[in-house]
Amino acid sequence: MNESQQSIEQPVQWPTTRRAAPEAAAQAQGSAVARWSVDSVEALFALPFADLIHRAQQVHREHFDANEVQLSTLLSIKTGGCPEDCGYCPQSVHFDTGVAAGKLLDVGEVAAAARAARAQGASRFCMGAAWREPKDRDIEKVAELVRAVKAEGLEACCTLGMLSDGQAHALKDAGLDYYNHNLDTAPEAYGRIISTRTYNDRLRTLERVRDAGIGVCCGGIVGMGESRRERAGLVAQVANLDPYPESVPINQLVRVQGTPLADAEALDPLEFVRTIAVARITMPRARVRLSAGRRGMSDAVQALCFLAGANSIFYGDKLLTTGNPDWEADQRLLGTLGLRTC
Ligand code: SAM
Ligand code: DTB
Ligand code: SF4
């Protein structure tokens, strides 16, 4: 066995407190928790493709039925006009993308969308808002939406930006099952993509969500011009959250005209598949979600993602503001692959 294989087999033991935030790690009191070094994650990326997929398959089958895929439907409940400057996002007020700012949807509209999603087979309904951080009065309204989604028999997920402790608890009290808050890229790449908040802001919200007892959904975007080492850095950050998230969305950048990343070089599809495999290996029990970017992927690439351990998709013809394969196309693909849904 060579050196890089050894580092893969034994993720480093890193003294840390329960939290993965750098400042928490710096105050480590000694409890040893397995952590993935960036080197060990990068070594996974560098495996021969067949070995990487085989390893991911083994981990996947140990923890899940490999023929089952979970379906989450997205709805933008408050679109556009966001004060943040995330370089990938069509909803930022800083970029001219043609996305108009809208108001928060009312409970009737959301309940109808949730009912339709359930009728099409989705089990989770994720509501996204283009906010940096909600106001307390927004949380009261979103709590009502969460209750409506739950009443339709779906798991409820929200992604609303940064939260205070009180807001996280209020969402938990309303019955929220999951909160999506992505780290998006490696810490060292963050400043190239976003200037209006820090990585630690993100980590703090994730901690508040966890502490409130809400399931954590956290992943990132690849194809933003990052290096492979930076992709490994993102996966290591997410995998080292303690505990790691229940859901891990891996998005391929949707290049939107008007955003600074509109002309980013396209990522090699096999590198996307590798990212899925590495996420599966480092987070064995997580739902790894093949997320944005599926419209640009062939059925063959999506099939490879499922082989690499993806076991969830965003399902429905729209993501937040951009397109997604329609229900019929996905039903066909899942049928062709013999995948059952849950
Ligand atoms: N405003 C909240 C926030 O940023 O957390 C919630 C909504 S935001 C649109 C949710 C996530 O969508 C982002 O964290 C990012 O990972 C993803 N996203 C946004 N634009 C994207 C794009 N063009 N391609 C891929 N993923 C994108
Ligand atoms: C996630 O990781 N991806 C979703 C969801 N969480 C909120 C959002 C993708 C957005 C793609 C661009 C758009 O449609 O606006
Ligand atoms: Fe705003 Fe979220 Fe888009 Fe960033 S990703 S601009 S925070 S909506």
Coordinates of C-alpha atoms and ligand atoms in Angstrom, one line a residue:
M1 CA 0.0 0.0 0.0
N2 CA 1.4 3.4 -0.9
E3 CA 1.4 6.5 1.2
S4 CA -1.6 8.1 -0.3
Q5 CA -3.7 5.0 0.2
Q6 CA -2.7 4.9 3.8
S7 CA -3.9 8.4 4.3
I8 CA -7.2 7.5 2.8
E9 CA -7.7 4.5 5.0
Q10 CA -7.0 6.4 8.1
P11 CA -8.6 9.9 8.3
V12 CA -6.5 11.9 10.7
Q13 CA -7.5 12.0 14.3
W14 CA -7.7 15.6 15.2
P15 CA -8.2 17.0 18.7
T16 CA -11.3 19.1 18.6
T17 CA -14.4 20.1 20.5
R18 CA -17.8 19.0 19.0
R19 CA -17.7 21.9 16.6
A20 CA -15.8 22.1 13.3
A21 CA -15.5 25.9 13.3
P22 CA -11.8 26.9 13.1
E23 CA -12.1 28.9 16.3
A24 CA -13.6 26.0 18.1
A25 CA -10.9 23.7 16.9
A26 CA -8.3 26.1 18.1
Q27 CA -9.8 25.9 21.6
A28 CA -9.7 22.1 21.5
Q29 CA -10.1 20.5 24.8
G30 CA -8.9 17.1 23.7
S31 CA -11.9 14.9 22.6
A32 CA -10.6 13.0 19.6
V33 CA -13.1 13.0 16.7
A34 CA -12.2 11.5 13.3
R35 CA -11.6 14.3 10.8
W36 CA -10.7 14.3 7.2
S37 CA -7.6 16.2 6.3
V38 CA -7.7 18.0 2.9
D39 CA -4.8 15.8 1.8
S40 CA -6.7 12.6 2.6
V41 CA -9.8 13.9 0.7
E42 CA -7.6 14.9 -2.2
A43 CA -6.1 11.5 -2.3
L44 CA -9.6 10.0 -2.7
F45 CA -10.1 12.3 -5.7
A46 CA -6.9 11.0 -7.2
L47 CA -7.8 7.3 -7.0
P48 CA -8.2 5.5 -10.3
F49 CA -11.8 6.1 -11.4
A50 CA -12.9 2.4 -11.1
D51 CA -11.3 2.1 -7.6
L52 CA -13.0 5.3 -6.5
I53 CA -16.5 4.2 -7.7
H54 CA -16.0 0.7 -6.2
R55 CA -15.1 2.2 -2.9
A56 CA -18.1 4.6 -3.0
Q57 CA -20.4 1.7 -3.9
Q58 CA -19.2 -0.3 -1.0
V59 CA -19.9 2.5 1.4
H60 CA -23.2 3.3 -0.2
R61 CA -24.5 -0.3 0.0
E62 CA -23.3 -0.7 3.5
H63 CA -25.7 2.1 4.6
F64 CA -28.4 2.4 2.1
D65 CA -30.5 0.5 -0.5
A66 CA -28.5 1.4 -3.6
N67 CA -31.7 1.2 -5.7
E68 CA -33.5 3.9 -3.8
V69 CA -33.5 7.7 -4.5
Q70 CA -35.1 10.4 -2.3
L71 CA -37.0 13.1 -4.1
S72 CA -37.0 16.8 -2.9
T73 CA -39.0 19.5 -4.6
L74 CA -37.8 23.1 -4.4
L75 CA -39.9 26.3 -4.3
S76 CA -38.7 29.8 -4.3
I77 CA -40.9 31.4 -1.7
K78 CA -39.2 34.8 -1.9
T79 CA -37.4 35.5 -5.1
G80 CA -34.7 38.1 -6.1
G81 CA -33.5 41.4 -4.6
C82 CA -30.9 39.7 -2.3
P83 CA -28.3 42.1 -0.8
E84 CA -25.6 39.5 -0.8
D85 CA -23.1 39.3 -3.7
C86 CA -22.6 35.5 -4.2
G87 CA -21.0 35.4 -7.6
Y88 CA -23.0 32.4 -8.8
C89 CA -26.4 33.6 -7.9
P90 CA -29.0 35.0 -10.2
Q91 CA -31.0 36.5 -7.3
S92 CA -28.3 39.0 -6.1
V93 CA -29.2 42.6 -6.4
H94 CA -25.6 43.3 -7.5
F95 CA -26.0 41.6 -10.9
D96 CA -28.2 42.2 -13.8
T97 CA -29.8 38.8 -14.5
G98 CA -33.4 39.8 -15.3
V99 CA -34.7 38.1 -12.1
A100 CA -37.3 40.4 -10.6
A101 CA -37.6 40.8 -6.8
G102 CA -40.9 39.4 -5.5
K103 CA -42.7 39.2 -2.2
L104 CA -43.0 36.3 0.2
L105 CA -45.6 33.8 -1.2
D106 CA -48.7 33.3 0.8
V107 CA -49.7 30.1 2.5
G108 CA -52.2 29.1 -0.1
E109 CA -49.7 29.2 -3.0
V110 CA -47.2 27.2 -1.0
A111 CA -49.7 24.6 0.2
A112 CA -50.8 24.1 -3.5
A113 CA -47.2 23.6 -4.7
A114 CA -46.5 21.2 -1.8
R115 CA -49.6 19.2 -2.7
A116 CA -48.6 19.0 -6.4
A117 CA -45.1 17.9 -5.4
R118 CA -46.5 15.2 -3.1
A119 CA -48.8 14.0 -5.9
Q120 CA -45.7 13.7 -8.2
G121 CA -43.9 11.5 -5.6
A122 CA -41.7 14.0 -3.7
S123 CA -41.2 13.3 0.0
R124 CA -39.4 16.6 0.9
F125 CA -40.4 20.1 0.1
C126 CA -37.6 22.8 0.3
M127 CA -38.5 26.5 0.5
G128 CA -35.8 28.9 -0.6
A129 CA -35.8 32.7 0.1
A130 CA -33.4 35.2 -1.3
W131 CA -32.5 36.7 2.0
R132 CA -29.2 37.5 3.7
E133 CA -31.0 36.9 7.0
P134 CA -34.7 36.8 7.7
K135 CA -36.3 39.3 10.1
D136 CA -38.2 37.9 13.1
R137 CA -41.5 38.9 11.4
D138 CA -40.5 36.9 8.3
I139 CA -39.9 33.8 10.5
E140 CA -43.4 34.0 11.8
K141 CA -44.7 33.9 8.3
V142 CA -42.3 31.1 7.3
A143 CA -43.4 29.1 10.4
E144 CA -46.9 29.2 9.0
L145 CA -45.6 27.9 5.6
V146 CA -43.7 25.1 7.4
R147 CA -46.9 24.0 9.1
A148 CA -48.8 24.0 5.8
V149 CA -46.1 21.8 4.2
K150 CA -46.2 19.4 7.1
A151 CA -50.0 19.2 6.9
E152 CA -49.6 18.0 3.3
G153 CA -47.6 15.1 4.6
L154 CA -44.1 16.2 3.4
E155 CA -40.9 16.7 5.2
A156 CA -40.2 20.4 5.3
C157 CA -36.9 22.1 4.6
C158 CA -36.0 25.8 4.4
T159 CA -33.1 27.8 3.2
L160 CA -33.4 31.4 4.3
G161 CA -29.9 32.7 4.9
M162 CA -28.3 33.3 8.3
L163 CA -30.3 32.6 11.4
S164 CA -30.2 33.8 15.0
D165 CA -30.7 31.2 17.8
G166 CA -34.2 32.4 18.5
Q167 CA -35.1 32.1 14.8
A168 CA -33.7 28.5 14.6
H169 CA -35.8 27.5 17.6
A170 CA -38.9 29.1 16.2
L171 CA -38.5 27.1 13.0
K172 CA -38.0 23.9 15.0
D173 CA -41.1 24.7 17.0
A174 CA -43.1 25.0 13.7
G175 CA -42.0 21.5 12.8
L176 CA -39.1 22.2 10.4
D177 CA -37.3 19.0 9.6
Y178 CA -34.2 20.3 7.8
Y179 CA -32.4 23.6 7.2
N180 CA -30.2 24.1 4.1
H181 CA -27.2 26.3 4.4
N182 CA -24.3 25.6 2.1
L183 CA -20.6 26.2 2.7
D184 CA -20.5 26.4 -1.1
T185 CA -16.7 26.2 -1.6
A186 CA -13.4 25.8 0.2
P187 CA -12.6 28.4 2.9
E188 CA -9.6 29.7 0.9
A189 CA -11.8 30.2 -2.2
Y190 CA -14.7 31.9 -0.4
G191 CA -13.4 35.4 -0.8
R192 CA -13.2 35.1 -4.6
I193 CA -16.9 34.2 -4.7
I194 CA -18.6 36.2 -2.0
S195 CA -17.6 39.4 -0.2
T196 CA -20.6 40.2 1.9
R197 CA -20.3 37.5 4.5
T198 CA -17.6 35.2 5.9
Y199 CA -17.1 31.4 6.1
N200 CA -17.5 31.7 9.9
D201 CA -20.9 33.4 9.5
R202 CA -22.0 30.3 7.6
L203 CA -20.5 27.9 10.3
R204 CA -22.2 29.8 13.0
T205 CA -25.7 29.4 11.4
L206 CA -25.0 25.7 10.9
E207 CA -24.2 25.4 14.6
R208 CA -27.4 27.2 15.6
V209 CA -29.5 25.0 13.4
R210 CA -27.8 21.9 14.9
D211 CA -28.3 23.1 18.4
A212 CA -32.0 23.8 17.8
G213 CA -32.4 20.2 16.8
I214 CA -33.1 20.7 13.1
G215 CA -31.6 18.3 10.6
V216 CA -28.7 19.9 8.7
C217 CA -28.5 20.1 4.9
C218 CA -25.2 21.5 3.8
G219 CA -23.1 21.1 0.7
G220 CA -21.7 23.3 -2.0
I221 CA -21.2 24.1 -5.7
V222 CA -18.5 22.8 -8.0
G223 CA -17.5 24.2 -11.4
M224 CA -16.8 27.7 -10.1
G225 CA -13.2 27.7 -11.4
E226 CA -11.9 26.1 -8.2
S227 CA -9.0 23.7 -8.1
R228 CA -9.3 20.0 -7.3
R229 CA -7.6 20.8 -4.0
E230 CA -10.3 23.4 -3.3
R231 CA -13.0 20.8 -4.1
A232 CA -11.3 18.5 -1.6
G233 CA -11.3 21.4 0.9
L234 CA -15.0 21.9 0.5
V235 CA -15.8 18.2 1.1
A236 CA -13.4 18.1 4.0
Q237 CA -15.1 21.1 5.7
V238 CA -18.6 19.5 5.3
A239 CA -17.4 16.1 6.3
N240 CA -15.7 17.5 9.4
L241 CA -18.9 19.1 10.7
D242 CA -19.6 17.2 13.9
P243 CA -21.8 15.4 13.2
Y244 CA -21.7 15.7 9.5
P245 CA -24.9 16.8 7.8
E246 CA -27.9 14.5 7.2
S247 CA -28.2 15.9 3.7
V248 CA -25.4 17.0 1.4
P249 CA -26.4 18.8 -1.8
I250 CA -23.7 18.8 -4.5
N251 CA -24.5 21.4 -7.0
Q252 CA -22.9 21.9 -10.4
L253 CA -22.8 25.6 -11.1
V254 CA -25.7 26.8 -13.3
R255 CA -24.0 29.5 -15.3
V256 CA -26.4 32.5 -15.4
Q257 CA -25.9 35.4 -17.8
G258 CA -25.2 38.6 -15.8
T259 CA -23.5 36.9 -12.9
P260 CA -19.7 37.1 -12.5
L261 CA -19.5 33.3 -13.0
A262 CA -21.5 33.3 -16.3
D263 CA -18.4 32.4 -18.3
A264 CA -16.8 30.0 -15.8
E265 CA -15.1 27.0 -17.6
A266 CA -17.4 24.0 -17.6
L267 CA -16.3 21.2 -15.2
D268 CA -15.4 17.8 -16.7
P269 CA -18.5 15.7 -15.9
L270 CA -16.3 12.9 -14.6
E271 CA -14.8 15.3 -12.1
F272 CA -18.4 16.0 -10.9
V273 CA -18.9 12.2 -10.5
R274 CA -15.7 12.0 -8.5
T275 CA -17.0 14.7 -6.2
I276 CA -20.2 12.7 -5.5
A277 CA -18.1 9.6 -4.8
V278 CA -15.8 11.4 -2.4
A279 CA -18.8 12.9 -0.6
R280 CA -20.3 9.4 -0.3
I281 CA -17.1 7.9 1.1
T282 CA -16.5 10.7 3.6
M283 CA -20.2 11.0 4.8
P284 CA -21.4 7.4 4.6
R285 CA -24.9 7.9 6.1
A286 CA -25.7 11.2 4.5
R287 CA -28.3 11.7 1.7
V288 CA -25.9 12.9 -1.0
R289 CA -28.1 14.9 -3.4
L290 CA -27.3 15.3 -7.1
S291 CA -28.5 18.9 -7.1
A292 CA -28.4 21.9 -9.5
G293 CA -27.0 21.4 -12.9
R294 CA -28.8 18.2 -13.9
R295 CA -30.3 19.9 -17.0
G296 CA -26.8 20.1 -18.5
M297 CA -26.0 16.4 -17.7
S298 CA -26.7 13.4 -19.9
D299 CA -28.6 10.4 -18.5
A300 CA -25.3 8.5 -18.6
V301 CA -23.5 11.1 -16.3
Q302 CA -26.5 11.1 -13.9
A303 CA -26.4 7.3 -13.9
L304 CA -22.7 7.4 -12.9
C305 CA -23.6 9.8 -10.1
F306 CA -26.1 7.3 -8.7
L307 CA -23.4 4.6 -9.0
A308 CA -21.0 6.9 -7.2
G309 CA -23.5 7.1 -4.2
A310 CA -25.9 9.9 -5.0
N311 CA -29.3 8.9 -3.5
S312 CA -31.4 12.1 -3.7
I313 CA -32.3 14.6 -6.4
F314 CA -34.1 17.9 -6.8
Y315 CA -37.3 16.8 -8.5
G316 CA -39.6 19.2 -10.4
D317 CA -39.2 21.3 -13.5
K318 CA -37.7 24.3 -11.6
L319 CA -35.0 24.8 -9.1
L320 CA -35.4 28.3 -7.6
T321 CA -35.1 30.5 -10.6
T322 CA -33.5 28.2 -13.2
G323 CA -34.7 25.0 -14.9
N324 CA -34.5 21.4 -13.9
P325 CA -35.5 18.3 -15.8
D326 CA -39.3 17.9 -15.8
W327 CA -41.1 15.3 -13.8
E328 CA -41.7 13.1 -16.9
A329 CA -38.0 13.1 -17.9
D330 CA -37.0 12.1 -14.3
Q331 CA -39.6 9.4 -14.1
R332 CA -38.3 8.0 -17.3
L333 CA -34.7 8.1 -16.1
L334 CA -35.5 6.5 -12.7
G335 CA -37.5 3.8 -14.5
T336 CA -34.7 3.1 -17.0
L337 CA -32.3 2.7 -14.1
G338 CA -34.7 0.7 -12.0
L339 CA -34.5 3.2 -9.1
R340 CA -37.3 3.3 -6.6
T341 CA -38.2 6.5 -4.9
C342 CA -38.6 7.4 -1.3
Ligands
SAM1 N1 -30.2 33.0 0.5 C1 -30.0 31.8 1.1 C2 -28.6 31.3 1.1 O1 -27.8 31.8 0.4 O2 -28.3 30.4 2.0 C3 -30.9 30.6 0.5 C4 -31.1 30.5 -1.0 S1 -29.6 30.3 -1.9 C5 -30.2 30.5 -3.6 C6 -29.3 28.5 -1.7 C7 -28.1 27.9 -2.4 O3 -28.4 27.8 -3.8 C8 -26.8 28.6 -2.4 O4 -26.1 28.4 -1.2 C9 -26.0 27.9 -3.5 O5 -25.4 26.8 -3.0 C10 -27.2 27.5 -4.5 N2 -27.1 28.2 -5.7 C11 -27.4 29.5 -6.0 N3 -27.2 29.8 -7.2 C12 -26.7 28.7 -7.8 C13 -26.2 28.4 -9.2 N4 -26.3 29.4 -10.1 N5 -25.8 27.2 -9.5 C14 -25.8 26.3 -8.5 N6 -26.2 26.5 -7.2 C15 -26.6 27.7 -6.9
DTB2 C1 -29.0 23.7 -2.9 O1 -28.0 23.2 -2.5 N1 -29.3 23.9 -4.2 C2 -30.7 24.4 -4.4 C3 -31.2 24.4 -2.9 N2 -30.1 24.0 -2.1 C4 -31.8 25.6 -2.3 C5 -30.7 25.7 -5.1 C6 -30.1 25.7 -6.5 C7 -30.3 27.0 -7.1 C8 -29.9 27.0 -8.6 C9 -30.1 28.4 -9.2 C10 -31.5 28.8 -9.2 O2 -32.4 28.1 -9.7 O3 -31.7 30.0 -8.9
SF4_3 FE1 -28.7 35.8 -1.7 FE2 -28.6 33.2 -1.2 FE3 -28.3 34.2 -3.8 FE4 -26.4 34.6 -2.0 S1 -27.1 32.6 -2.8 S2 -27.2 36.1 -3.4 S3 -27.5 34.8 -0.1 S4 -30.1 34.3 -2.5

